[in-house]
C-alpha positions as CSV (number, residue, x, y, z in Angstrom):
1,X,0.0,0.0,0.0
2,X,1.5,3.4,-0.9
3,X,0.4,6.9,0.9
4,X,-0.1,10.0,-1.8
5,X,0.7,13.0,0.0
6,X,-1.0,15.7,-1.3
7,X,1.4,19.1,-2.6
8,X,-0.6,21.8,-1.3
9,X,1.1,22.3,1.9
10,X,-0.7,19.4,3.6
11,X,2.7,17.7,4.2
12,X,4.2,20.3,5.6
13,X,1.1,20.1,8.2
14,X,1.7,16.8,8.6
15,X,5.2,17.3,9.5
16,X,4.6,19.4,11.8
17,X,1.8,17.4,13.8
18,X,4.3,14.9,13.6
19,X,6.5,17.4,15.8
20,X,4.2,18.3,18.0
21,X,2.9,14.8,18.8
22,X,6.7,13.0,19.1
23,X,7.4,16.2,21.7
24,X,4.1,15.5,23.8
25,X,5.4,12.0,24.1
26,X,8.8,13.3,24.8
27,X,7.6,15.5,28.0
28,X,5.1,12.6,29.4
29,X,8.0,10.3,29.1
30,X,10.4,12.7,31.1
31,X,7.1,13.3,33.2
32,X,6.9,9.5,34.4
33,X,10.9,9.2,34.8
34,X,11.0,12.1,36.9
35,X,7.9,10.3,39.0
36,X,9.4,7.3,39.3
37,X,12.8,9.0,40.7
38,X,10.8,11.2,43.0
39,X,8.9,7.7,44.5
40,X,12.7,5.9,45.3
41,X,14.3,8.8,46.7
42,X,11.7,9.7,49.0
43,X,12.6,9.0,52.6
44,X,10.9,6.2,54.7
45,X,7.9,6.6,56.6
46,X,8.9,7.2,60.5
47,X,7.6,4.3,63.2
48,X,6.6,7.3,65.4
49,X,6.5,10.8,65.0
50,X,5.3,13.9,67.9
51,X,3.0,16.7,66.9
52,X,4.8,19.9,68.5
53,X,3.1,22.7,69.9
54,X,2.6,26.5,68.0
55,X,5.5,28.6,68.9
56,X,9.1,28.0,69.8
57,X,10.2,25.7,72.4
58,X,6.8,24.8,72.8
59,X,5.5,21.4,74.4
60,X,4.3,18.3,72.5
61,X,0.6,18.0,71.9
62,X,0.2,14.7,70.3
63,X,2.2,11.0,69.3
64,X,1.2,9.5,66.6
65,X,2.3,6.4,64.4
66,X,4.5,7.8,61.1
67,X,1.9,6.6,58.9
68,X,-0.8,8.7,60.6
69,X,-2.8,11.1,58.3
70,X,-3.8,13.2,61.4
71,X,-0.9,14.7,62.4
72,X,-0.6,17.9,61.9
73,X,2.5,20.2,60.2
74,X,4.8,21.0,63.1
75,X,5.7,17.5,63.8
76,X,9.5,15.7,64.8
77,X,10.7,12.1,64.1
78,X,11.1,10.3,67.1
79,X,11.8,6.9,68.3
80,X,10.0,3.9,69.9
81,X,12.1,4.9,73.3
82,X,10.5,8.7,73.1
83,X,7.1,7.9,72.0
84,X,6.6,5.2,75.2
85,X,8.1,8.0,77.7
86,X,6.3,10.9,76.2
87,X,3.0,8.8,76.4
88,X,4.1,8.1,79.5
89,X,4.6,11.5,81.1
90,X,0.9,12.5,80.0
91,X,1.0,13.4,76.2
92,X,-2.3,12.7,74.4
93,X,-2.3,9.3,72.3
94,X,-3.4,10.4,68.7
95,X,-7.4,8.8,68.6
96,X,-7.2,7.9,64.8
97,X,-3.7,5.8,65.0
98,X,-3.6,4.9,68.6
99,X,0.2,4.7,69.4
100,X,-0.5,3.7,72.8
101,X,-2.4,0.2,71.9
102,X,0.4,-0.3,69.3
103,X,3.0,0.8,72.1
104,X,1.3,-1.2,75.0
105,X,1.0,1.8,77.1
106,X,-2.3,2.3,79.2
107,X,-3.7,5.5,79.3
């Protein structure tokens, strides 16, 4: 099968569809690499993390577990160690992931 292209200019429109599509599919490539990279070098998800109060040396308001979708902005990694004592000294359990059932601390 042979394609006739016509000689009034539609090649030349052609051509430059042509362009415009192999660049679209350029950028979504280099649009799904730069995904994938984003997704491996993003850091892990903390165990535990404390929600910190407004204002500078502020106290803690809240633990919760990393994966928590509660916590708020103003939060700090911390570890198993610091959630259990924090809990401990009278720092409100988060009530959607509730780090002290997962901790076995009673409140």
């Amino acid at each position: 099968m042979t394609i006739q292209i016509p000689q009034n200019g539609a090649a030349a429109t052609v051509t430059i569809w042509i362009g415009h599509v192999r660049a679209a599919i350029a950028a979504a490539e280099q649009q799904e690499l730069e995904g994938r990279q984003g997704q491996e070098r993003r850091p892990p998800t903390p165990d535990w993390i404390v929600e910190l109060g407004m204002g500078q040396g502020s106290p803690p308001t809240e633990v919760h577990a990393g994966h928590c979708h509660a916590a708020g902005k103003r939060r700090q990694v911390i570890d198993r160690d610091q959630a259990r004592a924090l809990l401990a000294d009278g720092i409100r359990a988060c009530v959607h992931c509730r780090p002290d059932t997962s901790l076995g601390v009673l409140g």
